[in-house]
Amino acid sequence: MPRPCDSLSVGVNHFREQGGVQVPTYTLQLDSDTPLWMAWLHGDPRKVIYPTDSYGQFCGQKGTPNAKKSILFYFNILKCANPAVLINLQCPTTQMCVSKCPDRFATYTDMQLQYQITAAPWEYYRRFCKPGFNNPTKPVAQVLRDEDCPSMIVPSRPCKYSKKKLQQLAGNKEEVMILNDLVYQSYSLVDAKEVGMKIVEDYAASWNWILIGLVIALVVSLIFILLLRFTAGLLLWFTIIAVILVIAYGIWHCYLEFSLLRQQPGADVTIVDIGFQTDVTVYLHLSQTWLIFLIALCTIEASILIILIFLRKRVRIAIALLREGSKAVSYIMSTLFYPIITFLLLAICISYFSVTSVFLASSGDAIYKVMAAEPNCMYANKTCDPETFNKTNVSKTCPGAQCTFAFYGGETPYHRYLFILQLSNLLIFLWLVNFIIALGQCTLAGAFASYYWARRKPQDIPTCPLFSSFSRAIRYHTGSLAFGALILALVQMARIILEYLDSKLKGASNVAARFLLCCLKCCFWCLERFIKFMNRNAYIMIAIYGKCFCTSARDAFCLLMRNVVRVAVLDRVTDFLLFLGKVLIAGSVGVIAFFFFTHKIPIVQEDVPTLHYYWVPLLTVICGSYLIAHGFFSVYAMCVDTLFLCFCEDLERNDGSPEKPFLMSAELHSILRKTEHH
């Protein structure tokens, strides 16, 4: 459990005169590990961990005077509601780093009276004053004007004031509304932090069972692929029927939950009424949630049945093609583990992008601005230098003005183009990701092409075909793969920019602009899908012939157009069958995990860890299982696409005569010949 002052808390700081009424102001304590989102835009990466005081110094950072002061203390939190916050990106009140929250009630006036007797009260009070301030006899008016010390400190701890309590504390209705909103947001942060801590605790308590679930998914995926070699037809039809039955069970379960909750009072509240809740289980007590699940599952079930009814003949042909592909995979088993290499390369790429983005966003210098006590000060919000501020005329012209840290930034050309550099970093990231995927596709295509063009299988298959294909792709085809990846990255970059513009125009009333933007998003989505499809086939042609990207893309496009009937029959149908296999593996492991984490398996009921949210490990297992299955089945999808293009090329290069015999198997020839009649 966190310490009381390790959480965000609000407390009365001091009273000020307003319209003849003593109005309280407040303090806000932030824990050192509170995520400050502004840190990602202005400042050093350490700002993500450490809050910053009014002098730009980090709280709780080792090697600094504030090393043991990890809590940020606000003198007057109500000043944070000032519109100047939007300009300066900093709350216009003194902020100090302190080691502990106040644990006693004291006012500056009472402290001065007690100081005449003993210095102990001042020694405690000065902890919450500016560093170096040691003049307890200074008049209170001047202390408040210069904000040397808070006029009042109170014991602070996590709290949530009620409306009645706020009205007792404040004499101004407007201030009550401001504070009420502040406390609500503060409590939301605390609530989100507690939920995050509970999720971490759930992972800590169930990580071993999550790992077991992922291992089960790995074993099931391997068994599934091995069985495809011998019982492809039976296994795939079993997969189709099993997916239909699993979804049907989900429909039945959702209907039971919906019928049960519909009869309970209070369950008819809509999701919109309760808004966003950090506790996801709250939604499971609403009948509308289960109604949405019911409609979604019914739609999916109906779609699958319609597809199977109209494509039943093509499904049989696709199953036969997958059976042929399983032979190639069985001869080159190393291809099943290539996705691990892709995963490691993607992890390195993502790490590079993340680190570069953080350092780009936090490469500014400390900027200080004048915080004026008087609203008509001509120097307000002007840039200043804290070292020479006291020697200027600003303090004389604007009494009480301070040179306070505002944000991290700069006026150099480098700082002005930081946004462009971030966009460039994003483009490089997309380029690298697409290059890694292209490298994997070209490597697998080369390995499976070596299987297809071998006259005697498996005798003529090269030794270590996967490693040989990877070496060829790195040595000879790097430029072609990078060029194809760059084209796709540019299109994806355009889509990201369009999504950004769409988010900015959410509240716009210009219907024509919104319609045009929607059309552009749709066009670029279609363009991205087309380029992905063409790149994939171009990489296969590169692996077969070793030509450049443009030539390979043109040859692949022409070859596909000459065999458009076969493409229409097999392209989406095989992907559909493989998708059902992924769903079956992830769904079956997910069902087992659901019964386990909800204590519905009597044999292992005592071993189930106590969790705050059982959906945390459950979703992790389901998503992880799907990704594992996707990694294995993506190899199958690449194998089928490679064999298909090799088959089409074989038909055009050879005629089956003794001089030009087909290199395809007789079974594959009979399979794909059938597509001409469907």
Coordinates of N, CA, C and O in Angstrom, one line a residue, residues 69-184:
K69 N 13.8 14.9 -1.9 CA 12.5 15.6 -1.9 C 11.7 15.2 -3.2 O 11.9 15.8 -4.2
S70 N 10.9 14.2 -3.1 CA 10.3 13.6 -4.2 C 8.9 14.1 -4.4 O 8.2 13.7 -5.4
I71 N 8.3 15.0 -3.6 CA 6.9 15.4 -3.7 C 6.9 16.9 -4.1 O 7.6 17.7 -3.5
L72 N 6.0 17.2 -5.0 CA 5.8 18.5 -5.5 C 4.7 19.2 -4.7 O 3.6 18.7 -4.6
F73 N 5.0 20.4 -4.1 CA 4.1 21.1 -3.2 C 3.7 22.4 -3.9 O 4.6 23.3 -4.2
Y74 N 2.4 22.6 -4.1 CA 1.9 23.9 -4.7 C 1.5 24.8 -3.6 O 0.7 24.5 -2.7
F75 N 1.9 26.1 -3.7 CA 1.5 27.1 -2.8 C 0.1 27.5 -2.9 O -0.7 27.6 -1.9
N76 N -0.4 27.7 -4.2 CA -1.8 28.1 -4.4 C -2.3 27.4 -5.6 O -2.1 27.8 -6.8
I77 N -3.0 26.3 -5.4 CA -3.4 25.4 -6.5 C -4.5 26.1 -7.4 O -4.6 25.8 -8.6
L78 N -5.2 27.0 -6.8 CA -6.3 27.7 -7.6 C -5.7 28.5 -8.7 O -6.4 28.8 -9.7
K79 N -4.5 28.9 -8.6 CA -3.9 29.7 -9.7 C -3.7 28.9 -10.9 O -3.5 29.4 -12.0
C80 N -3.7 27.6 -10.8 CA -3.6 26.7 -11.9 C -4.8 26.8 -12.8 O -4.7 26.3 -14.0
A81 N -5.9 27.3 -12.4 CA -7.1 27.5 -13.2 C -7.0 28.8 -14.1 O -7.8 29.1 -14.8
N82 N -5.8 29.5 -13.9 CA -5.6 30.7 -14.7 C -5.4 30.4 -16.1 O -4.7 29.5 -16.5
P83 N -6.0 31.2 -17.1 CA -5.7 31.0 -18.5 C -4.3 31.0 -18.9 O -3.9 30.5 -19.9
A84 N -3.4 31.7 -18.1 CA -2.0 31.8 -18.4 C -1.3 30.4 -18.4 O -0.3 30.2 -19.0
V85 N -2.0 29.4 -17.8 CA -1.4 28.1 -17.9 C -1.3 27.6 -19.3 O -0.4 26.9 -19.7
L86 N -2.3 27.9 -20.1 CA -2.3 27.5 -21.5 C -1.2 28.2 -22.3 O -0.8 27.7 -23.4
I87 N -0.8 29.3 -21.9 CA 0.3 30.1 -22.6 C 1.7 29.6 -22.1 O 2.5 29.3 -22.9
N88 N 1.8 29.5 -20.8 CA 3.1 29.3 -20.2 C 3.4 27.8 -20.0 O 4.5 27.4 -19.7
L89 N 2.3 27.0 -20.1 CA 2.5 25.5 -19.8 C 3.0 25.3 -18.4 O 3.8 24.3 -18.2
Q90 N 2.7 26.1 -17.5 CA 3.2 26.0 -16.1 C 2.2 26.7 -15.2 O 1.8 27.8 -15.5
C91 N 1.9 26.1 -14.1 CA 1.0 26.7 -13.1 C 1.6 28.0 -12.5 O 2.7 27.9 -11.9
P92 N 1.0 29.2 -12.6 CA 1.7 30.4 -12.1 C 1.6 30.6 -10.6 O 1.1 31.5 -10.0
T93 N 2.2 29.6 -9.9 CA 2.3 29.7 -8.4 C 3.6 29.0 -8.0 O 4.1 28.2 -8.8
T94 N 4.1 29.4 -6.9 CA 5.4 28.8 -6.5 C 5.2 27.3 -6.2 O 4.2 26.8 -5.6
Q95 N 6.1 26.5 -6.7 CA 6.1 25.1 -6.6 C 7.4 24.6 -6.0 O 8.5 24.9 -6.5
M96 N 7.4 23.9 -4.9 CA 8.6 23.5 -4.2 C 8.6 22.0 -4.0 O 7.6 21.3 -3.9
C97 N 9.8 21.4 -4.0 CA 10.0 20.0 -3.8 C 10.2 19.8 -2.3 O 11.0 20.5 -1.6
V98 N 9.4 18.9 -1.7 CA 9.5 18.6 -0.3 C 9.6 17.1 -0.1 O 9.3 16.3 -1.0
S99 N 10.1 16.8 1.1 CA 10.4 15.4 1.3 C 9.2 14.7 2.0 O 9.0 13.5 1.8
K100 N 8.3 15.4 2.7 CA 7.1 14.9 3.3 C 6.0 15.8 3.2 O 6.2 17.1 3.1
C101 N 4.8 15.3 3.2 CA 3.6 16.1 3.2 C 3.4 16.8 4.6 O 3.9 16.2 5.6
P102 N 2.8 17.9 4.7 CA 2.5 18.5 6.0 C 1.7 17.5 6.9 O 0.8 16.9 6.4
D103 N 2.1 17.4 8.1 CA 1.4 16.5 9.0 C 0.8 17.2 10.2 O 0.4 16.6 11.2
R104 N 0.8 18.6 10.2 CA 0.2 19.4 11.2 C -0.3 20.6 10.7 O 0.0 21.1 9.6
F105 N -1.2 21.2 11.4 CA -1.9 22.5 11.0 C -1.0 23.6 11.5 O -0.7 23.7 12.7
A106 N -0.8 24.6 10.7 CA 0.0 25.8 11.1 C -0.3 26.9 10.1 O -0.5 26.7 8.9
T107 N -0.2 28.2 10.7 CA -0.3 29.4 9.8 C 0.9 30.2 10.0 O 1.6 30.1 11.0
Y108 N 1.2 31.0 9.0 CA 2.5 31.8 9.1 C 2.4 32.8 10.3 O 3.3 33.1 11.0
T109 N 1.2 33.4 10.5 CA 1.0 34.3 11.6 C 1.2 33.7 12.9 O 1.9 34.3 13.8
D110 N 0.6 32.5 13.2 CA 0.8 31.8 14.4 C 2.3 31.4 14.6 O 2.8 31.5 15.7
M111 N 2.9 31.1 13.5 CA 4.3 30.7 13.6 C 5.2 31.9 14.1 O 6.1 31.7 14.9
Q112 N 4.9 33.1 13.6 CA 5.6 34.3 14.0 C 5.4 34.6 15.5 O 6.4 34.9 16.2
L113 N 4.2 34.4 16.0 CA 4.0 34.6 17.4 C 4.7 33.6 18.2 O 5.3 33.9 19.3
Q114 N 4.7 32.3 17.8 CA 5.5 31.3 18.6 C 7.0 31.4 18.4 O 7.7 31.0 19.3
Y115 N 7.4 32.1 17.4 CA 8.9 32.2 17.1 C 9.5 33.1 18.2 O 10.7 33.0 18.5
Q116 N 8.7 34.0 18.8 CA 9.2 34.8 19.8 C 9.5 34.0 21.1 O 10.3 34.5 21.9
I117 N 9.0 32.9 21.2 CA 9.2 32.0 22.4 C 10.2 30.9 22.1 O 11.2 30.7 22.8
T118 N 10.0 30.2 20.9 CA 10.9 29.1 20.6 C 11.0 29.1 19.0 O 10.1 29.5 18.3
A119 N 12.2 28.6 18.5 CA 12.4 28.6 17.1 C 12.0 27.3 16.5 O 12.0 27.1 15.2
A120 N 11.4 26.3 17.3 CA 11.0 25.0 16.7 C 10.0 25.1 15.7 O 10.0 24.5 14.6
P121 N 8.9 25.9 15.9 CA 7.9 26.0 14.8 C 8.4 26.5 13.5 O 8.0 26.1 12.4
W122 N 9.3 27.5 13.6 CA 9.9 28.0 12.3 C 10.8 26.9 11.6 O 10.7 26.8 10.4
E123 N 11.5 26.1 12.4 CA 12.3 25.1 11.8 C 11.5 24.1 11.0 O 11.9 23.6 10.0
Y124 N 10.3 23.8 11.5 CA 9.4 22.9 10.7 C 8.7 23.7 9.6 O 8.6 23.1 8.5
Y125 N 8.3 24.9 9.8 CA 7.5 25.6 8.8 C 8.4 26.0 7.5 O 7.9 25.9 6.4
R126 N 9.7 26.2 7.8 CA 10.6 26.6 6.7 C 10.8 25.5 5.7 O 11.3 25.7 4.6
R127 N 10.4 24.3 6.0 CA 10.6 23.2 5.1 C 9.7 23.4 3.8 O 10.0 22.8 2.8
F128 N 8.6 24.2 4.0 CA 7.7 24.4 2.9 C 7.8 25.8 2.3 O 6.9 26.3 1.6
C129 N 9.0 26.5 2.6 CA 9.3 27.8 2.1 C 10.3 27.7 1.0 O 10.9 26.6 0.8
K130 N 10.6 28.8 0.3 CA 11.6 28.8 -0.7 C 12.9 28.4 -0.1 O 13.2 28.8 1.0
P131 N 13.8 27.7 -0.8 CA 15.1 27.4 -0.3 C 15.9 28.7 -0.1 O 15.9 29.6 -0.9
G132 N 16.6 28.8 1.0 CA 17.3 30.0 1.4 C 16.6 31.0 2.1 O 17.2 32.0 2.6
F133 N 15.3 30.9 2.2 CA 14.5 32.0 2.9 C 14.6 31.7 4.4 O 14.1 30.6 4.9
N134 N 15.1 32.6 5.2 CA 15.3 32.4 6.6 C 15.1 33.7 7.3 O 15.9 34.2 8.1
N135 N 13.9 34.3 7.1 CA 13.5 35.6 7.8 C 12.1 35.4 8.3 O 11.1 35.9 7.7
P136 N 12.0 34.7 9.5 CA 10.6 34.5 10.0 C 9.9 35.8 10.5 O 8.7 35.8 10.8
T137 N 10.7 36.9 10.6 CA 10.1 38.1 11.1 C 9.6 39.0 9.9 O 9.1 40.1 10.2
K138 N 9.7 38.6 8.7 CA 9.3 39.4 7.6 C 7.8 39.5 7.6 O 7.1 38.6 7.9
P139 N 7.2 40.7 7.4 CA 5.8 40.9 7.4 C 5.0 39.9 6.6 O 5.5 39.6 5.5
V140 N 3.9 39.5 7.1 CA 3.1 38.5 6.4 C 2.7 39.0 5.0 O 2.7 38.2 4.0
A141 N 2.3 40.3 4.9 CA 1.9 40.8 3.6 C 2.9 40.7 2.5 O 2.7 40.3 1.4
Q142 N 4.2 41.0 2.9 CA 5.3 40.8 2.0 C 5.6 39.4 1.7 O 6.0 39.0 0.5
V143 N 5.5 38.5 2.7 CA 5.7 37.1 2.4 C 4.7 36.5 1.4 O 5.1 35.8 0.5
L144 N 3.4 36.9 1.6 CA 2.4 36.4 0.6 C 2.6 37.1 -0.7 O 2.3 36.4 -1.8
R145 N 3.0 38.3 -0.8 CA 3.2 39.0 -2.1 C 4.3 38.3 -2.8 O 4.2 38.1 -4.0
D146 N 5.4 38.0 -2.2 CA 6.6 37.4 -2.8 C 6.5 35.9 -2.8 O 7.4 35.3 -3.5
E147 N 5.5 35.4 -2.2 CA 5.3 33.9 -2.1 C 6.6 33.3 -1.6 O 7.1 32.3 -2.2
D148 N 7.1 33.8 -0.5 CA 8.3 33.1 0.1 C 7.9 31.9 0.8 O 8.6 30.9 0.9
C149 N 6.7 31.9 1.4 CA 6.1 30.8 2.2 C 4.6 30.7 2.0 O 4.0 31.7 1.7
P150 N 4.1 29.5 2.1 CA 2.6 29.4 2.2 C 2.1 30.1 3.5 O 2.7 30.0 4.5
S151 N 0.9 30.7 3.4 CA 0.4 31.3 4.6 C -0.2 30.3 5.6 O -0.4 30.5 6.7
M152 N -0.5 29.0 5.1 CA -1.0 28.0 5.9 C -0.7 26.6 5.4 O -0.6 26.4 4.2
I153 N -0.4 25.7 6.3 CA -0.2 24.3 5.9 C -1.1 23.5 6.7 O -1.4 23.8 7.9
V154 N -1.6 22.4 6.1 CA -2.5 21.5 6.8 C -2.1 20.1 6.6 O -1.4 19.8 5.6
P155 N -2.4 19.1 7.4 CA -2.1 17.7 7.2 C -2.8 17.3 5.9 O -3.9 17.5 5.6
S156 N -2.0 16.7 5.0 CA -2.5 16.4 3.6 C -2.5 14.8 3.5 O -1.5 14.2 3.9
R157 N -3.5 14.3 2.9 CA -3.6 12.9 2.7 C -4.6 12.7 1.5 O -5.4 13.7 1.2
P158 N -4.7 11.6 0.9 CA -5.6 11.4 -0.2 C -7.1 11.6 0.3 O -7.5 11.0 1.3
C159 N -7.8 12.4 -0.4 CA -9.2 12.7 0.0 C -10.0 13.0 -1.2 O -9.5 13.3 -2.3
K160 N -11.3 12.9 -1.0 CA -12.3 13.3 -2.0 C -13.4 14.1 -1.3 O -14.2 13.6 -0.6
Y161 N -13.3 15.4 -1.5 CA -14.3 16.3 -0.8 C -15.7 16.1 -1.5 O -15.8 16.0 -2.7
S162 N -16.7 16.2 -0.6 CA -18.1 16.2 -1.1 C -18.5 17.6 -1.4 O -17.8 18.6 -1.0
K163 N -19.6 17.8 -2.1 CA -20.1 19.1 -2.4 C -20.3 20.0 -1.1 O -20.0 21.2 -1.1
K164 N -20.9 19.3 -0.1 CA -21.2 20.1 1.1 C -19.9 20.5 1.8 O -19.8 21.6 2.3
K165 N -18.9 19.6 1.8 CA -17.6 20.0 2.4 C -16.9 21.1 1.7 O -16.4 22.0 2.3
L166 N -17.0 21.1 0.4 CA -16.4 22.2 -0.4 C -17.1 23.5 -0.1 O -16.5 24.6 0.0
Q167 N -18.4 23.5 0.1 CA -19.1 24.8 0.4 C -18.8 25.3 1.8 O -18.8 26.5 2.0
Q168 N -18.4 24.4 2.7 CA -18.0 24.8 4.0 C -16.6 25.5 3.9 O -16.3 26.4 4.7
L169 N -15.7 25.0 3.0 CA -14.4 25.5 2.9 C -14.3 26.8 2.2 O -13.5 27.6 2.5
A170 N -15.1 26.9 1.1 CA -15.0 28.1 0.2 C -16.2 28.9 0.3 O -17.3 28.4 0.5
G171 N -16.0 30.2 0.2 CA -17.1 31.2 0.3 C -17.6 31.7 -1.0 O -18.4 32.6 -1.1
N172 N -17.0 31.1 -2.1 CA -17.3 31.6 -3.5 C -17.7 30.4 -4.3 O -17.0 29.4 -4.4
K173 N -18.9 30.5 -4.9 CA -19.5 29.3 -5.6 C -18.6 29.0 -6.8 O -18.4 27.8 -7.2
E174 N -18.0 30.0 -7.5 CA -17.1 29.8 -8.6 C -15.9 29.0 -8.2 O -15.5 28.1 -8.9
E175 N -15.4 29.3 -7.0 CA -14.2 28.6 -6.5 C -14.5 27.2 -6.2 O -13.7 26.3 -6.3
V176 N -15.8 27.0 -5.7 CA -16.2 25.6 -5.3 C -16.2 24.8 -6.6 O -15.8 23.6 -6.6
M177 N -16.7 25.4 -7.7 CA -16.8 24.6 -9.0 C -15.4 24.3 -9.5 O -15.1 23.2 -9.9
I178 N -14.5 25.2 -9.4 CA -13.1 25.0 -9.8 C -12.5 23.9 -9.0 O -11.9 23.0 -9.5
L179 N -12.6 24.0 -7.7 CA -12.0 23.0 -6.8 C -12.7 21.7 -7.0 O -12.0 20.6 -6.9
N180 N -14.0 21.7 -7.2 CA -14.7 20.4 -7.4 C -14.2 19.7 -8.6 O -13.9 18.5 -8.6
D181 N -14.0 20.4 -9.7 CA -13.4 19.9 -10.9 C -12.0 19.4 -10.7 O -11.6 18.3 -11.2
L182 N -11.2 20.2 -10.0 CA -9.8 19.8 -9.7 C -9.8 18.5 -8.9 O -9.0 17.6 -9.2
V183 N -10.6 18.4 -7.8 CA -10.6 17.2 -7.0 C -11.0 16.0 -7.8 O -10.5 14.9 -7.7
Y184 N -12.0 16.2 -8.7 CA -12.5 15.1 -9.5 C -11.4 14.6 -10.4 O -11.2 13.4 -10.5

